[in-house]
Coordinates of C-alpha atoms in Angstrom, one line a residue:
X192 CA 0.0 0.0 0.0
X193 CA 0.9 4.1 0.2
X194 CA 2.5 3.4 3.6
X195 CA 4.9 0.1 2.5
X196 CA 6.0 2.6 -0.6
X197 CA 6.5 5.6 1.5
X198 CA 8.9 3.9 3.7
X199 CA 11.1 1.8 1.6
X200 CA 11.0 3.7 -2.0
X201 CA 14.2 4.7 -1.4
X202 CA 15.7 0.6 -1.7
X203 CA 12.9 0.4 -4.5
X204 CA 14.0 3.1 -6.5
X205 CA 17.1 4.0 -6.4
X206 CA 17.6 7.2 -8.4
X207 CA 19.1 6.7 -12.0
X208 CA 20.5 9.2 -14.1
X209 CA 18.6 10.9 -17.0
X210 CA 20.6 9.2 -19.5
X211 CA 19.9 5.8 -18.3
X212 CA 15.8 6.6 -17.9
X213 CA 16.0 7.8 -21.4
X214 CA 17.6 4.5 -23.0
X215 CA 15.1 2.8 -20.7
X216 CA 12.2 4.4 -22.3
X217 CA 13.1 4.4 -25.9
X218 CA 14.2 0.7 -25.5
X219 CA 11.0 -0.7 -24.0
X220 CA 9.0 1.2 -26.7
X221 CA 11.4 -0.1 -29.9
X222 CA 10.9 -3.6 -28.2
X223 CA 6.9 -3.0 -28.2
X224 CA 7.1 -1.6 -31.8
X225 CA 9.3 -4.7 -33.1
X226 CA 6.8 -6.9 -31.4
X227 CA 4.0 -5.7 -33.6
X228 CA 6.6 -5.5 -37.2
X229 CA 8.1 -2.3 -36.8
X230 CA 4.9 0.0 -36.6
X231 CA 2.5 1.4 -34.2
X232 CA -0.6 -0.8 -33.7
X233 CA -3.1 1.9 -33.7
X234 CA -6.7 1.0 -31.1
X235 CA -8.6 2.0 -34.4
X236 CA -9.8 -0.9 -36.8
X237 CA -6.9 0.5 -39.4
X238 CA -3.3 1.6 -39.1
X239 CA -3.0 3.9 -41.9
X240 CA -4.9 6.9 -42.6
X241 CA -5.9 8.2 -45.9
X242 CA -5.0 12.2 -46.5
X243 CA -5.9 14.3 -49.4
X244 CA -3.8 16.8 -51.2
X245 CA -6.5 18.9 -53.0
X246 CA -8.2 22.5 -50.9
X247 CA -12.0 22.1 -50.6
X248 CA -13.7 24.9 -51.0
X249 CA -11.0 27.0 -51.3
X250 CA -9.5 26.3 -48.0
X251 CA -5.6 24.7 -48.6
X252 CA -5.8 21.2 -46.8
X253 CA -2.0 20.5 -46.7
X254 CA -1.6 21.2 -42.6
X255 CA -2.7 18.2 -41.6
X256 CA 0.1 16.2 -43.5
X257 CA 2.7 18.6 -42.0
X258 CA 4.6 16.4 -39.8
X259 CA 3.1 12.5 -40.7
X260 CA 5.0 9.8 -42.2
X261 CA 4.4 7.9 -45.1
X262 CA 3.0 4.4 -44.6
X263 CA 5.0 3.7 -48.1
X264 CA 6.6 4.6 -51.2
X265 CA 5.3 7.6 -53.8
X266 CA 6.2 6.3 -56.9
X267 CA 6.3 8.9 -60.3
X268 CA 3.1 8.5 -62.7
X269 CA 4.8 10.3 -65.4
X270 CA 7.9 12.1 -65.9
X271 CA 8.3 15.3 -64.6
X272 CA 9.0 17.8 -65.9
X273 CA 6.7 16.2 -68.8
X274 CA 8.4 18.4 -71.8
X275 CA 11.4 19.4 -72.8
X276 CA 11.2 23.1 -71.3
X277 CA 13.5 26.2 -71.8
X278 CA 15.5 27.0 -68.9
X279 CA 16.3 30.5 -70.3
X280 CA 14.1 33.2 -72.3
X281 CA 16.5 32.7 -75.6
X282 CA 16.1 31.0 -78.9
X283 CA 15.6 27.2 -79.4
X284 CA 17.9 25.8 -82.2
X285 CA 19.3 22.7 -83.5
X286 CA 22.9 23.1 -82.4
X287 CA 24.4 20.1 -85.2
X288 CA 23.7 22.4 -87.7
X289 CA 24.5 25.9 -86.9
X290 CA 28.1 25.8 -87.3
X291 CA 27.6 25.6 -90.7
X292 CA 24.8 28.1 -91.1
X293 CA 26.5 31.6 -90.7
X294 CA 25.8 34.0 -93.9
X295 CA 28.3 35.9 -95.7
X296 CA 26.3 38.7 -93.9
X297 CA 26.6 37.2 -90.6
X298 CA 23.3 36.5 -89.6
X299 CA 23.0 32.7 -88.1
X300 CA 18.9 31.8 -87.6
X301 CA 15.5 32.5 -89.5
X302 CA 13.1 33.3 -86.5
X303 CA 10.5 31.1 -87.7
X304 CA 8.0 31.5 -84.8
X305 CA 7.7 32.1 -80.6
X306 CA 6.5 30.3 -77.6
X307 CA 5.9 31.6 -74.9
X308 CA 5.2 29.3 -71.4
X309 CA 1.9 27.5 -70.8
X310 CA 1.6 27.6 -74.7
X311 CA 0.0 24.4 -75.5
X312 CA 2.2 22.8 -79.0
X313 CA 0.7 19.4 -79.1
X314 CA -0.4 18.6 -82.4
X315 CA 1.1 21.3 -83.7
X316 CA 3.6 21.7 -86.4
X317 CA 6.6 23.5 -84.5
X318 CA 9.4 23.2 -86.9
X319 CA 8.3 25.6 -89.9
X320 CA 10.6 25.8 -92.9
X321 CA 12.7 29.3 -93.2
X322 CA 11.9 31.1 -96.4
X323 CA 15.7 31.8 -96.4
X324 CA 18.3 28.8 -96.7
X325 CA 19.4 29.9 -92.8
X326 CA 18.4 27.4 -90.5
X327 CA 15.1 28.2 -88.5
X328 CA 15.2 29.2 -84.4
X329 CA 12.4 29.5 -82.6
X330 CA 11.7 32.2 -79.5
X331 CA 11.0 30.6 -76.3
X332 CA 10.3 31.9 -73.0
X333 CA 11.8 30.4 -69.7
X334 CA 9.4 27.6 -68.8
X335 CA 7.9 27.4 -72.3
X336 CA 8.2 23.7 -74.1
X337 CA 11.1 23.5 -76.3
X338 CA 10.0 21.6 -79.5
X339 CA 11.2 18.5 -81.5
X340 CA 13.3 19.2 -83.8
X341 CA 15.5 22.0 -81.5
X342 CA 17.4 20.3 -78.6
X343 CA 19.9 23.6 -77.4
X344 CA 18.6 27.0 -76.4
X345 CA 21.0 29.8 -76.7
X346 CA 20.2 32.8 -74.0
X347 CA 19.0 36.2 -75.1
X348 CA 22.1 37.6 -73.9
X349 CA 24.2 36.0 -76.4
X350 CA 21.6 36.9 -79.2
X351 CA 21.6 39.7 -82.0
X352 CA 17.9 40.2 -84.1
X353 CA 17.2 42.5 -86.9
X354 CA 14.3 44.9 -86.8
X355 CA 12.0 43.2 -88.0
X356 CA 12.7 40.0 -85.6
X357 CA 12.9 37.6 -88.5
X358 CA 16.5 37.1 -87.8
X359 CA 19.2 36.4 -85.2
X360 CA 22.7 36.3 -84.9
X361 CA 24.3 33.9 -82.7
X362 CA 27.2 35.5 -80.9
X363 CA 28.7 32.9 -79.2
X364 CA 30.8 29.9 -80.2
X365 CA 28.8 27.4 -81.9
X366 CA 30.8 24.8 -79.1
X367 CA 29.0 26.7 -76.3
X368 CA 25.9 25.6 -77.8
X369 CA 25.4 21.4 -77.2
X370 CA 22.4 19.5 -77.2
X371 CA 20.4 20.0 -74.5
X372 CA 22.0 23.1 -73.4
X373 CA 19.6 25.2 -70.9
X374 CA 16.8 22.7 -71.4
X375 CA 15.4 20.5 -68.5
X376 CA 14.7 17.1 -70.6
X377 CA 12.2 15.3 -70.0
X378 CA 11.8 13.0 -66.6
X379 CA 14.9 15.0 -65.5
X380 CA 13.7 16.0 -62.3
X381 CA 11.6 12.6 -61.7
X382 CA 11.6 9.8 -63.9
X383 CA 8.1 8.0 -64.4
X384 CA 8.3 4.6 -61.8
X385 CA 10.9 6.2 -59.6
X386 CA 10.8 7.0 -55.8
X387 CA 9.5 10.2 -55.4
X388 CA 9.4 10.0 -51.7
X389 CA 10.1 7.1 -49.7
X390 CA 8.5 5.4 -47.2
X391 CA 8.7 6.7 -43.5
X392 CA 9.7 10.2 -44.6
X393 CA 8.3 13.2 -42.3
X394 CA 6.2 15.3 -44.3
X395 CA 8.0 18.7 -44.9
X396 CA 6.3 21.8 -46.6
X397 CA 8.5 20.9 -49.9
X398 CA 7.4 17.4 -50.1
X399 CA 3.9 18.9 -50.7
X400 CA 4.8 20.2 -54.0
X401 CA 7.4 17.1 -54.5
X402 CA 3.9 15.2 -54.4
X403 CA 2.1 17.0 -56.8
X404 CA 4.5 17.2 -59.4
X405 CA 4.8 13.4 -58.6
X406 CA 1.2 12.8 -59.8
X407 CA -0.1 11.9 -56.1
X408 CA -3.8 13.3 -55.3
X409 CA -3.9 11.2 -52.2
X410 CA -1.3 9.8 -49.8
X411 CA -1.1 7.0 -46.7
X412 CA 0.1 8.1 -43.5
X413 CA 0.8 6.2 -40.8
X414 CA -1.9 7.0 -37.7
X415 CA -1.1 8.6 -35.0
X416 CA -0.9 7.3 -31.7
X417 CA -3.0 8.4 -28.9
X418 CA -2.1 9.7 -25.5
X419 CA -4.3 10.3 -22.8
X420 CA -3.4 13.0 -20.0
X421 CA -4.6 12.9 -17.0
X422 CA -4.4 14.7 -13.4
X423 CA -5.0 13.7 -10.2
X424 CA -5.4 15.1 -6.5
X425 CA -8.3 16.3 -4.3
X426 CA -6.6 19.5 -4.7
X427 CA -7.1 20.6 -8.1
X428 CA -10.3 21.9 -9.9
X429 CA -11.4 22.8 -13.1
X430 CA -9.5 24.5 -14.9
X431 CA -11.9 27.1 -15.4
X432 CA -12.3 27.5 -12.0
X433 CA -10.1 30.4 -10.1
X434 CA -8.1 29.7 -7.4
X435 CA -9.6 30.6 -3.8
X436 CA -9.0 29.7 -0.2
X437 CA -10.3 26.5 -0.2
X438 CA -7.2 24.4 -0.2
X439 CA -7.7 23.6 -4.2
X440 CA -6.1 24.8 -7.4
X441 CA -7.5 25.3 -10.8
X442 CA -5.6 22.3 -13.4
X443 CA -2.9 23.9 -15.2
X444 CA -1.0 20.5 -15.9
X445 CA -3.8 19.2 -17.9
X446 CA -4.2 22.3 -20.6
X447 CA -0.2 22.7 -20.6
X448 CA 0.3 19.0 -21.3
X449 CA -2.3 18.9 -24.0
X450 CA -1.5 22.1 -25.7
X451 CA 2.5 20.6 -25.9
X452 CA 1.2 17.4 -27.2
X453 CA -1.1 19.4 -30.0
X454 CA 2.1 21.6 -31.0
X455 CA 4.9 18.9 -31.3
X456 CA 1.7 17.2 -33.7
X457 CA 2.9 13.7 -33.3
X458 CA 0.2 12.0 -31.7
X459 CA -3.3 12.5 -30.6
X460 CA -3.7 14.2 -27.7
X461 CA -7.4 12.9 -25.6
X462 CA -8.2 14.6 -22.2
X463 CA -8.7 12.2 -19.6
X464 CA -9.8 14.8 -17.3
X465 CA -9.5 15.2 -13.4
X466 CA -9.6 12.3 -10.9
X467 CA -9.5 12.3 -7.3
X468 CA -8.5 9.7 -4.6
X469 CA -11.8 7.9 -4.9
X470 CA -9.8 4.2 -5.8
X471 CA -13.0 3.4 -7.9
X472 CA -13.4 6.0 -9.7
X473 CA -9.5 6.1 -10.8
X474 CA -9.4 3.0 -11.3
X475 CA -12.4 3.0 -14.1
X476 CA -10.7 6.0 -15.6
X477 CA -7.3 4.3 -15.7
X478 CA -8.7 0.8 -17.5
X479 CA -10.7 2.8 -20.1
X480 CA -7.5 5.2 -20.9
X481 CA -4.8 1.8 -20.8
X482 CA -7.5 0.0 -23.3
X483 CA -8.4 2.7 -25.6
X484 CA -4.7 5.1 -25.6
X485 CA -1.3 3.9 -26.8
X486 CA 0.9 6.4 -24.2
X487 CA -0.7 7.5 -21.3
X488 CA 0.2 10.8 -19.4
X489 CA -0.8 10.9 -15.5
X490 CA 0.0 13.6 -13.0
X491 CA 0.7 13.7 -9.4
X492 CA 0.2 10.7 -7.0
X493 CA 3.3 9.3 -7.4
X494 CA 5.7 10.7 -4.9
X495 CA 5.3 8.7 -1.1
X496 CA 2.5 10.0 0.4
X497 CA -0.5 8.6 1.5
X498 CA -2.6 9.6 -1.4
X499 CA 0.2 8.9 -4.0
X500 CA -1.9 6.1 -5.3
X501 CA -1.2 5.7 -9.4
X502 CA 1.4 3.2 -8.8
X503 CA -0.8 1.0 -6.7
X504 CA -3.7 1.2 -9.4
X505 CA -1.4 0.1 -12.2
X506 CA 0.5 -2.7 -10.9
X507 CA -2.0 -4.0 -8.1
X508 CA -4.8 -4.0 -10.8
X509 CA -3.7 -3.6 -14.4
X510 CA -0.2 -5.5 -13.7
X511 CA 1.8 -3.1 -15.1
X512 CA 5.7 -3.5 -15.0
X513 CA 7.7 -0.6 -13.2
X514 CA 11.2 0.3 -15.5
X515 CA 11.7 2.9 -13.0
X516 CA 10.3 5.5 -10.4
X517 CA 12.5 8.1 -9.5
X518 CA 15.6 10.0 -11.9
X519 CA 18.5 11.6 -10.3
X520 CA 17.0 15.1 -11.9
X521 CA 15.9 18.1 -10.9
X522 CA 12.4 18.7 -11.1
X523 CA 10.9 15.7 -11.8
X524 CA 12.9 13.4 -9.0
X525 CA 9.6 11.1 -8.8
X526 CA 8.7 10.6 -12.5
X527 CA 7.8 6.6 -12.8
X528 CA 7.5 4.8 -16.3
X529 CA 5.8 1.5 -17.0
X530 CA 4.6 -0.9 -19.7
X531 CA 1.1 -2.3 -19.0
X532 CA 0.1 -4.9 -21.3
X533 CA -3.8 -5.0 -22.5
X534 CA -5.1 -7.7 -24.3
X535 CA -5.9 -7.5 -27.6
X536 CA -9.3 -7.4 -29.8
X537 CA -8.4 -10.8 -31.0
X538 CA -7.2 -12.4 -27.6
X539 CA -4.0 -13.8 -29.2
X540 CA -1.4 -10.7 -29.1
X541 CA -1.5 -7.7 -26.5
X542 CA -1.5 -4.4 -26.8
X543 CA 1.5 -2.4 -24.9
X544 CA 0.5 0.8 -23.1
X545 CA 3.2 2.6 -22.1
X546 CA 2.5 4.5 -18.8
X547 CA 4.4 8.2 -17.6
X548 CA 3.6 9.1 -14.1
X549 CA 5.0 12.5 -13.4
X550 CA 5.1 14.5 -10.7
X551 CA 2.3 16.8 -9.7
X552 CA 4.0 20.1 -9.9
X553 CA 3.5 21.9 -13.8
X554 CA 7.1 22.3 -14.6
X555 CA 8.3 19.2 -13.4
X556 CA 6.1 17.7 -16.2
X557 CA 6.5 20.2 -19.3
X558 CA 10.4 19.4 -18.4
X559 CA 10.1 15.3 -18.3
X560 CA 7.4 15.6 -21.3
X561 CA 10.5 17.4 -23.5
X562 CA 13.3 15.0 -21.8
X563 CA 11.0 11.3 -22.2
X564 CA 7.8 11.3 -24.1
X565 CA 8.2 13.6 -26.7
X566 CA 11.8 11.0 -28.2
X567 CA 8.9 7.3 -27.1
X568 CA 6.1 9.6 -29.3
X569 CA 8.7 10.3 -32.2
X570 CA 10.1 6.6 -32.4
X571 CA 6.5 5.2 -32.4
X572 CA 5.1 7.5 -35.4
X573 CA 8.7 7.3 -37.1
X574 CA 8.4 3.3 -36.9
X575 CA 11.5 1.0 -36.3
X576 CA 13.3 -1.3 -38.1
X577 CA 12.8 -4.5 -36.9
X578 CA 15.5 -6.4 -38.7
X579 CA 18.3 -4.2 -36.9
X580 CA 19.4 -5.1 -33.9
X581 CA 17.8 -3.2 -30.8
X582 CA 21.1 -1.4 -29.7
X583 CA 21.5 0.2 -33.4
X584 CA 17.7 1.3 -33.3
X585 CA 18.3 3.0 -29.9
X586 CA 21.2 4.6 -31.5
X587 CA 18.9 5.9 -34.8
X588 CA 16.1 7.3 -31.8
X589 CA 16.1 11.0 -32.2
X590 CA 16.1 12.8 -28.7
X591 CA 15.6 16.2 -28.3
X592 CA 18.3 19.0 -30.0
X593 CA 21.2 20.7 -27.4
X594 CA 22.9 23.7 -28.2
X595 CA 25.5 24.9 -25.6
X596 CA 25.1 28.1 -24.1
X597 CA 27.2 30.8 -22.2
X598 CA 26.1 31.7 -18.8
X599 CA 25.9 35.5 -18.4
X600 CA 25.9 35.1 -14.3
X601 CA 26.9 33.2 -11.5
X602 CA 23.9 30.4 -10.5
X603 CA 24.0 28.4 -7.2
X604 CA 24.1 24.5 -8.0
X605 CA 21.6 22.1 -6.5
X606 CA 24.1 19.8 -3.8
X607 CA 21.5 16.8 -4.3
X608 CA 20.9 16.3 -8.0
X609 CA 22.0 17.6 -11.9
X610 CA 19.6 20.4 -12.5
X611 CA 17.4 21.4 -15.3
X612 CA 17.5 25.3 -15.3
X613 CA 15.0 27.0 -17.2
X614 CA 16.7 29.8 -19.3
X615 CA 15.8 32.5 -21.7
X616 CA 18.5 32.4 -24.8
X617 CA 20.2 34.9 -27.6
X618 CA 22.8 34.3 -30.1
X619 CA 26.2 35.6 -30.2
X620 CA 27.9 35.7 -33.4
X621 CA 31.1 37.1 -32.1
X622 CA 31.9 34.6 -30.0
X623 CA 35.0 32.8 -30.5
X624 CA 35.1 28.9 -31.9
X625 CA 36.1 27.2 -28.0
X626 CA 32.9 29.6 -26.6
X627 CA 29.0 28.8 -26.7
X628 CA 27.6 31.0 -29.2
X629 CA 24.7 31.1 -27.2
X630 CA 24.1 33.5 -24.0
X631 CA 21.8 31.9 -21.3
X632 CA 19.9 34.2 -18.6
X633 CA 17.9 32.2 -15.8
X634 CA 14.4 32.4 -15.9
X635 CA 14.2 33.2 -12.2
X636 CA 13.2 30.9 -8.9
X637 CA 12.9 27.4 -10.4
X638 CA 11.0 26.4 -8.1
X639 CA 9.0 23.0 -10.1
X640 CA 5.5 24.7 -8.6
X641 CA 6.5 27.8 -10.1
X642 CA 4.7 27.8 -13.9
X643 CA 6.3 31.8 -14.7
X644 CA 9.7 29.8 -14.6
X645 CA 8.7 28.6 -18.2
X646 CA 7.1 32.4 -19.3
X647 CA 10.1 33.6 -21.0
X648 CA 11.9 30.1 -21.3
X649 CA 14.0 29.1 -24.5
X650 CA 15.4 25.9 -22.8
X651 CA 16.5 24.2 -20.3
X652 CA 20.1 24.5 -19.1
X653 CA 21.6 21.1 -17.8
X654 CA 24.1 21.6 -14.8
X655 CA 25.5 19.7 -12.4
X656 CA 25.1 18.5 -9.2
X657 CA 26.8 20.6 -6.9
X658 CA 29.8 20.0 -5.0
X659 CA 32.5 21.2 -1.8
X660 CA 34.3 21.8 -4.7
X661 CA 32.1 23.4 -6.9
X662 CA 29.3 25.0 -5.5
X663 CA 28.5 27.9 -8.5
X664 CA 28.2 27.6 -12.1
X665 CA 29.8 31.1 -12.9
X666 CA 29.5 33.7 -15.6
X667 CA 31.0 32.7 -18.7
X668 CA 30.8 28.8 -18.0
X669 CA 29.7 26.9 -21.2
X670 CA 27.1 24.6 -20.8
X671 CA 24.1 22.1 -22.5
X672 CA 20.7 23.6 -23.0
X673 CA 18.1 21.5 -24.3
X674 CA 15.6 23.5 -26.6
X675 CA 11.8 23.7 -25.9
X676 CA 11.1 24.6 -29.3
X677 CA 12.3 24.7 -33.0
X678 CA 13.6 21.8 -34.2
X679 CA 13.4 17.7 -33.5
X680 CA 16.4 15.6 -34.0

């Protein structure tokens, strides 16, 4: 029970370092993913999800790909580009026989007609005989389709016409001119049958248009998965409740949690809402969430007092195994992770849940969101290869992206544990090579209870555990911050 944890969690769960909890996590969820062939099993009847490229109604429809992977290979319908098109606004010509072309009075080409791009030539009979015995050129825009016969396009810079544009002078080497000079040929972009985009790529705003020059009006993503949040306590309220003297709190965790999960846009985020002590009642909540979510998000109850009761729900009655339950960190000392297995629709394989209990305070769980869910969320919709070995998959896991920063003053280091300091950042660019190019400023008291600690926060600065020794990181010390926003990877 609450009592037996509170007085021997300390032999139960020794505190592990941030490193190890990490590997922890990402291994148990690239073992889950291997056991179901690499992929996510989704708790929806299908595992991919169909997404249109076309705007309905006028309204572009492209964010929702932002972000998803392909569920397989976009293969080329047809060549693209699908003509031979003019790089250059210039003259087309047929370059094997201009050399011997020039007039005694210098001029090169008969200007026989002029294209211009999105003319439409099909059909059309491009190649018109000159009236003179000069060898015809035709007037092409950049873009525009450069008609069989002509295979070189010589640049208007290197051109001279007569007045009445029936006839050009070529006024560069006939050797600068080769076939296919300043023409895209057909196909030479994408070649009809080839890989366009492959399979597990993270849609990016220039795969859109990679797609639709591909010839795709509809892709396959793979789903995402679902993650439940939940808080906990007969303290908190409704968010939408103000705080008073009663003894309770209005929910921030919940909204914060849920609004992180919506902006990093690799799952889907469901609201589990608020649950007090009542055993029954968490307990209902906590077997419909493990069933119906893939990653589950609970908060508070899981430190070692009486009411700290999560842990005993889960493993008493769900039988869900414990990786570990406190990291050597600060905040988040008390975050717990477990896998819970469910059994399946068909009764013959189960489903994993994967479980993160973190601590009640708001920042303590924004910071072990960024540090732990956010990489299990990323390897999940990413996928995993399961013919590699395990260790080389937890090498390929992205985690979240460090830069290292400059402190610009002294800040007093925690004696008990490594220390996750929220900081606001700016770049240097005069910094030399041996010096972070970023400056860090605290955010203020880190207090984990304190949620203004995150206002102006860029990141959080990793520093170490104090000691006799070294008691202050000091102004000008280079150390790691892990970003909060921008990029993944």
């Amino acid at each position: 029970g609450p009592d037996t944890r509170a007085e021997t969690a300390e032999n139960i769960y020794p505190m592990g370092p941030v490193p190890d909890a990490l590997t922890t996590v990402l291994r148990e969820t690239a073992k889950h993913l291997i056991d179901l062939g690499g992929e996510a099993s989704s708790n929806s009847s299908t595992r991919i999800t169909a997404l249109h490229l076309h705007s309905t109604g006028g309204t572009p429809q492209y964010q929702p790909l932002l972000g998803r992977i392909l569920a397989n290979d976009i293969i080329v319908k047809d060549p693209y580009p699908p003509f031979d098109a003019s790089i250059m606004d210039g003259y087309a010509v047929k370059c094997e026989n201009w050399e011997a072309a020039a007039s005694p009075n210098g001029w090169t080409h008969e200007i026989v007609g002029r294209i211009f791009a999105g003319d439409d030539v099909t059909g059309k009979d491009n190649h018109v005989r000159p009236l003179s015995s000069l060898p015809s050129a035709v007037y092409v825009t950049t873009g525009a389709v450069v008609p069989a016969p002509y295979n070189a396009v010589v640049p208007m810079e290197e051109c001279l016409v007569d007045a009445n544009n029936t006839r050009l002078r070529i006024t560069s080497p006939p050797s600068n001119t080769t076939n296919g000079k300043w023409i895209r040929k057909v196909g030479c972009d994408m070649a009809s049958g080839s890989v366009a985009l492959s399979r597990g790529t993270v849609i990016q705003p220039s795969h859109i248009g990679i797609l639709i020059q591909a010839g795709a009006d509809s892709i396959q993503v793979r789903d995402l998965p679902r993650v439940g949040v939940l808080s906990t306590g007969n303290e908190i309220k409704p968010s939408h409740q103000n705080a008073d003297m009663s003894g309770r709190i209005p929910d921030a965790n919940r909204p914060v949690l849920l609004s992180t999960l919506a902006q990093w846009g690799n799952c889907h985020p469901i609201d589990l809402g608020i649950e007090t002590d009542d055993m029954n009642h968490l307990a209902a909540t906590l077997k419909g969430a493990v069933e119906s979510c893939d990653v589950i998000i609970t908060t508070g109850g899981i430190s070692m007092g009486e009411k700290d009761i999560i842990e005993n729900v889960l493993v008493n009655l769900f039988g869900a195994n414990v990786h570990f339950g406190r990291i050597h960190m600060k905040p988040g000392k008390p975050t717990t992770f477990m896998t819970i297995g469910v059994e399946g629709q068909n009764h013959l394989q189960k489903k994993i849940c994967l479980a993160f209990c973190l601590p009640g305070n708001p920042v303590s769980g924004i910071v072990c969101s960024h540090l732990f869910v956010r990489p299990c969320l990323e390897m999940i919709v990413r996928g995993v290869d399961e013919t590699q070995p395990l260790d080389d998959i937890l090498k390929d896991a992205v985690v979240q992206e460090e830069v290292f920063a400059t402190l610009l003053h002294d800040c007093k280091l925690d004696l008990e544990r490594p220390e996750y300091r929220r900081v606001s950042l700016a770049y240097d660019s005069n910094t030399s090579a041996n010096e972070g190019k970023f400056l860090a400023v605290s955010t203020g008291v880190q207090r984990s209870s304190r949620l203004m600690s995150m206002r102006e926060a860029d990141g959080l600065m990793l520093l170490p555990k104090g000691e006799s020794s070294k008691m202050i990181a000091k102004k000008g010390e280079v150390y790691p911050v892990m970003l909060l926003g921008g990029h993944f990877g």
